[in-house]
Amino acid sequence: MDTAPALLLLLTLGFCEYRHRATPDIKVRSPKDITQLRVGQRLELECQTGRDSGAFWIHQDKSGTLHFIVFINSMSRATFEGNERTSPRFEASKHDKIYRLVVKSFTPRDEGKYFCVMNLNQMLFFSPGQPAFLPVITTVAPTTSGTTPKRGITESPNNQTAHPETRTEEKLNFFCHIFIWIPLAAACLLLLIALLITIVLCQRKAHHNPLQMH
């Protein structure tokens, strides 16, 4: 018969009296820095007690629900959920009066608080909860305070606005070209017309002269 639900119920009832039964004799710590946990990282916890009578490890998730993980007896035998000797997610061991728990690969489902619980004289004693959370990732919103030119990019001279004096000079040059080339073109056109008229008159004169000789 699976004893995990019964143990979990017992631990839950005991947790309701946590504030009244907490004892400083049970301390939970991590031998490594867990303030910046990462997904896939090993989480190692140690429960230091002054007794050699076995200990429970339970996990309180972010919603406040308690989850039984393992019971380690005084002979260092670990019993995981489902009355299993091993767990794909956890490792448990005992050395002297220190009960160790290892989360093999930390994931978001493992976030929360971890408690070490002892049953002494038919009373449950809870350690202070050891928090274990992944860092909160904050997203910075892009600013919209005007357009800032990108560094390291040189703008093409063609895209730059011309100086007012330069634009005025270009306009004057344009009008000067008009006043010079239009009269010159007109004079050339008149010379061409005069030349054509002269050629036509000469041809007519040459055409009439033979008739006058006869």
GROMACS .gro file of C-alpha atoms in nm:
model
  214
    1MET     CA    1   0.000   0.000   0.000
    2ASP     CA    2   0.134   0.344  -0.092
    3THR     CA    3   0.216   0.533   0.230
    4ALA     CA    4   0.296   0.865   0.056
    5PRO     CA    5  -0.061   1.008   0.078
    6ALA     CA    6  -0.083   0.921   0.448
    7LEU     CA    7   0.255   1.075   0.517
    8LEU     CA    8   0.164   1.382   0.317
    9LEU     CA    9  -0.160   1.420   0.513
   10LEU     CA   10   0.033   1.388   0.837
   11LEU     CA   11   0.287   1.643   0.723
   12THR     CA   12   0.014   1.879   0.607
   13LEU     CA   13  -0.159   1.863   0.944
   14GLY     CA   14   0.171   1.922   1.115
   15PHE     CA   15   0.247   2.213   0.885
   16CYS     CA   16  -0.070   2.385   1.003
   17GLU     CA   17   0.095   2.410   1.345
   18TYR     CA   18   0.431   2.507   1.196
   19ARG     CA   19   0.461   2.841   1.370
   20HIS     CA   20   0.395   2.687   1.709
   21ARG     CA   21   0.620   2.384   1.672
   22ALA     CA   22   0.918   2.520   1.484
   23THR     CA   23   1.241   2.454   1.665
   24PRO     CA   24   1.585   2.612   1.616
   25ASP     CA   25   1.746   2.269   1.653
   26ILE     CA   26   1.665   2.191   1.289
   27LYS     CA   27   1.841   2.406   1.033
   28VAL     CA   28   1.837   2.383   0.655
   29ARG     CA   29   2.114   2.530   0.445
   30SER     CA   30   2.279   2.488   0.108
   31PRO     CA   31   2.653   2.426   0.084
   32LYS     CA   32   2.649   2.619  -0.246
   33ASP     CA   33   2.519   2.959  -0.345
   34ILE     CA   34   2.161   2.918  -0.468
   35THR     CA   35   2.069   3.284  -0.498
   36GLN     CA   36   2.114   3.262  -0.875
   37LEU     CA   37   1.971   2.922  -0.964
   38ARG     CA   38   1.962   2.815  -1.326
   39VAL     CA   39   1.750   2.558  -1.504
   40GLY     CA   40   1.933   2.225  -1.504
   41GLN     CA   41   2.150   2.314  -1.205
   42ARG     CA   42   2.191   2.076  -0.906
   43LEU     CA   43   2.028   2.202  -0.589
   44GLU     CA   44   2.196   2.064  -0.278
   45LEU     CA   45   2.038   2.107   0.065
   46GLU     CA   46   2.149   1.993   0.410
   47CYS     CA   47   1.934   1.947   0.719
   48GLN     CA   48   2.136   1.978   1.038
   49THR     CA   49   1.976   1.819   1.343
   50GLY     CA   50   2.086   1.735   1.693
   51ARG     CA   51   1.928   1.391   1.678
   52ASP     CA   52   1.970   1.067   1.493
   53SER     CA   53   1.608   0.964   1.452
   54GLY     CA   54   1.539   1.019   1.082
   55ALA     CA   55   1.399   1.314   0.888
   56PHE     CA   56   1.149   1.399   0.617
   57TRP     CA   57   1.204   1.633   0.324
   58ILE     CA   58   0.896   1.810   0.190
   59HIS     CA   59   0.851   2.073  -0.078
   60GLN     CA   60   0.604   2.360  -0.070
   61ASP     CA   61   0.544   2.480  -0.425
   62LYS     CA   62   0.463   2.835  -0.534
   63SER     CA   63   0.090   2.776  -0.487
   64GLY     CA   64   0.144   2.663  -0.125
   65THR     CA   65   0.082   2.291  -0.184
   66LEU     CA   66   0.300   2.048   0.012
   67HIS     CA   67   0.473   1.758  -0.165
   68PHE     CA   68   0.636   1.468   0.013
   69ILE     CA   69   0.984   1.398  -0.127
   70VAL     CA   70   1.165   1.146   0.091
   71PHE     CA   71   1.204   0.999   0.438
   72ILE     CA   72   1.557   0.915   0.554
   73ASN     CA   73   1.569   0.685   0.858
   74SER     CA   74   1.842   0.659   1.117
   75MET     CA   75   2.008   0.379   0.916
   76SER     CA   76   2.049   0.612   0.611
   77ARG     CA   77   1.777   0.430   0.419
   78ALA     CA   78   1.582   0.661   0.186
   79THR     CA   79   1.218   0.604   0.097
   80PHE     CA   80   1.085   0.827  -0.181
   81GLU     CA   81   0.731   0.890  -0.297
   82GLY     CA   82   0.557   0.568  -0.396
   83ASN     CA   83   0.768   0.371  -0.145
   84GLU     CA   84   1.055   0.374  -0.394
   85ARG     CA   85   1.422   0.338  -0.303
   86THR     CA   86   1.534   0.579  -0.576
   87SER     CA   87   1.392   0.880  -0.759
   88PRO     CA   88   1.456   1.016  -1.110
   89ARG     CA   89   1.447   1.371  -0.972
   90PHE     CA   90   1.603   1.352  -0.625
   91GLU     CA   91   1.891   1.205  -0.430
   92ALA     CA   92   1.893   1.160  -0.053
   93SER     CA   93   2.156   1.053   0.196
   94LYS     CA   94   2.260   1.081   0.561
   95HIS     CA   95   2.596   1.150   0.720
   96ASP     CA   96   2.617   1.158   1.095
   97LYS     CA   97   2.324   1.384   1.193
   98ILE     CA   98   2.305   1.571   0.861
   99TYR     CA   99   2.033   1.471   0.615
  100ARG     CA  100   2.105   1.569   0.256
  101LEU     CA  101   1.868   1.627  -0.034
  102VAL     CA  102   1.971   1.689  -0.395
  103VAL     CA  103   1.746   1.806  -0.677
  104LYS     CA  104   1.929   1.655  -0.973
  105SER     CA  105   1.818   1.904  -1.237
  106PHE     CA  106   1.635   2.211  -1.115
  107THR     CA  107   1.326   2.313  -1.315
  108PRO     CA  108   1.046   2.566  -1.260
  109ARG     CA  109   0.833   2.293  -1.099
  110ASP     CA  110   1.099   2.265  -0.825
  111GLU     CA  111   1.063   2.630  -0.722
  112GLY     CA  112   0.931   2.698  -0.373
  113LYS     CA  113   1.042   2.628  -0.017
  114TYR     CA  114   1.203   2.314   0.122
  115PHE     CA  115   1.145   2.194   0.478
  116CYS     CA  116   1.318   1.934   0.690
  117VAL     CA  117   1.076   1.767   0.932
  118MET     CA  118   1.143   1.546   1.233
  119ASN     CA  119   0.901   1.334   1.434
  120LEU     CA  120   1.000   1.352   1.799
  121ASN     CA  121   0.781   1.221   2.080
  122GLN     CA  122   0.485   1.199   1.845
  123MET     CA  123   0.525   1.564   1.746
  124LEU     CA  124   0.635   1.708   1.416
  125PHE     CA  125   0.906   1.972   1.416
  126PHE     CA  126   0.962   2.179   1.104
  127SER     CA  127   1.276   2.360   1.006
  128PRO     CA  128   1.256   2.714   0.869
  129GLY     CA  129   1.176   2.698   0.499
  130GLN     CA  130   1.466   2.721   0.257
  131PRO     CA  131   1.353   2.922  -0.050
  132ALA     CA  132   1.474   2.813  -0.393
  133PHE     CA  133   1.364   3.017  -0.693
  134LEU     CA  134   1.486   3.093  -1.042
  135PRO     CA  135   1.589   3.455  -1.109
  136VAL     CA  136   1.311   3.682  -1.228
  137ILE     CA  137   1.376   3.799  -1.585
  138THR     CA  138   1.270   4.158  -1.641
  139THR     CA  139   1.207   4.293  -1.990
  140VAL     CA  140   1.302   4.655  -2.056
  141ALA     CA  141   1.055   4.832  -2.283
  142PRO     CA  142   1.213   5.018  -2.578
  143THR     CA  143   1.225   5.394  -2.540
  144THR     CA  144   1.042   5.619  -2.784
  145SER     CA  145   1.208   5.951  -2.702
  146GLY     CA  146   1.295   6.070  -3.052
  147THR     CA  147   1.528   5.930  -3.310
  148THR     CA  148   1.887   5.887  -3.206
  149PRO     CA  149   2.146   5.858  -3.485
  150LYS     CA  150   2.328   5.528  -3.484
  151ARG     CA  151   2.691   5.535  -3.393
  152GLY     CA  152   2.948   5.407  -3.634
  153ILE     CA  153   2.734   5.481  -3.939
  154THR     CA  154   2.838   5.769  -4.166
  155GLU     CA  155   2.557   5.934  -4.353
  156SER     CA  156   2.593   5.982  -4.726
  157PRO     CA  157   2.657   6.343  -4.834
  158ASN     CA  158   2.360   6.312  -5.071
  159ASN     CA  159   2.128   6.265  -4.776
  160GLN     CA  160   2.250   6.573  -4.595
  161THR     CA  161   2.056   6.900  -4.624
  162ALA     CA  162   2.239   7.161  -4.832
  163HIS     CA  163   2.338   7.489  -4.673
  164PRO     CA  164   2.105   7.781  -4.764
  165GLU     CA  165   2.390   7.984  -4.918
  166THR     CA  166   2.489   7.690  -5.135
  167ARG     CA  167   2.132   7.651  -5.261
  168THR     CA  168   2.110   8.026  -5.344
  169GLU     CA  169   2.434   8.009  -5.539
  170GLU     CA  170   2.309   7.710  -5.736
  171LYS     CA  171   1.991   7.899  -5.828
  172LEU     CA  172   2.190   8.202  -5.947
  173ASN     CA  173   2.412   7.982  -6.160
  174PHE     CA  174   2.102   7.824  -6.312
  175PHE     CA  175   1.953   8.162  -6.411
  176CYS     CA  176   2.288   8.283  -6.548
  177HIS     CA  177   2.305   7.977  -6.769
  178ILE     CA  178   1.953   8.051  -6.896
  179PHE     CA  179   2.032   8.414  -6.982
  180ILE     CA  180   2.353   8.316  -7.161
  181TRP     CA  181   2.248   8.008  -7.354
  182ILE     CA  182   1.898   8.113  -7.460
  183PRO     CA  183   2.014   8.425  -7.653
  184LEU     CA  184   2.305   8.231  -7.794
  185ALA     CA  185   2.075   7.955  -7.910
  186ALA     CA  186   1.837   8.213  -8.059
  187ALA     CA  187   2.122   8.380  -8.248
  188CYS     CA  188   2.235   8.049  -8.386
  189LEU     CA  189   1.880   7.972  -8.491
  190LEU     CA  190   1.853   8.308  -8.672
  191LEU     CA  191   2.185   8.254  -8.847
  192LEU     CA  192   2.067   7.912  -8.956
  193ILE     CA  193   1.741   8.058  -9.092
  194ALA     CA  194   1.931   8.337  -9.273
  195LEU     CA  195   2.165   8.079  -9.422
  196LEU     CA  196   1.876   7.871  -9.545
  197ILE     CA  197   1.708   8.178  -9.700
  198THR     CA  198   2.030   8.275  -9.872
  199ILE     CA  199   2.073   7.927 -10.015
  200VAL     CA  200   1.715   7.924 -10.142
  201LEU     CA  201   1.750   8.266 -10.307
  202CYS     CA  202   2.077   8.173 -10.470
  203GLN     CA  203   1.923   7.858 -10.613
  204ARG     CA  204   1.630   8.054 -10.756
  205LYS     CA  205   1.857   8.313 -10.908
  206ALA     CA  206   2.072   8.048 -11.068
  207HIS     CA  207   1.756   7.884 -11.200
  208HIS     CA  208   1.631   8.204 -11.373
  209ASN     CA  209   1.957   8.324 -11.520
  210PRO     CA  210   1.979   8.054 -11.801
  211LEU     CA  211   1.634   8.155 -11.932
  212GLN     CA  212   1.736   8.520 -11.964
  213MET     CA  213   2.038   8.422 -12.182
  214HIS     CA  214   1.811   8.264 -12.443
   0.00000   0.00000   0.00000
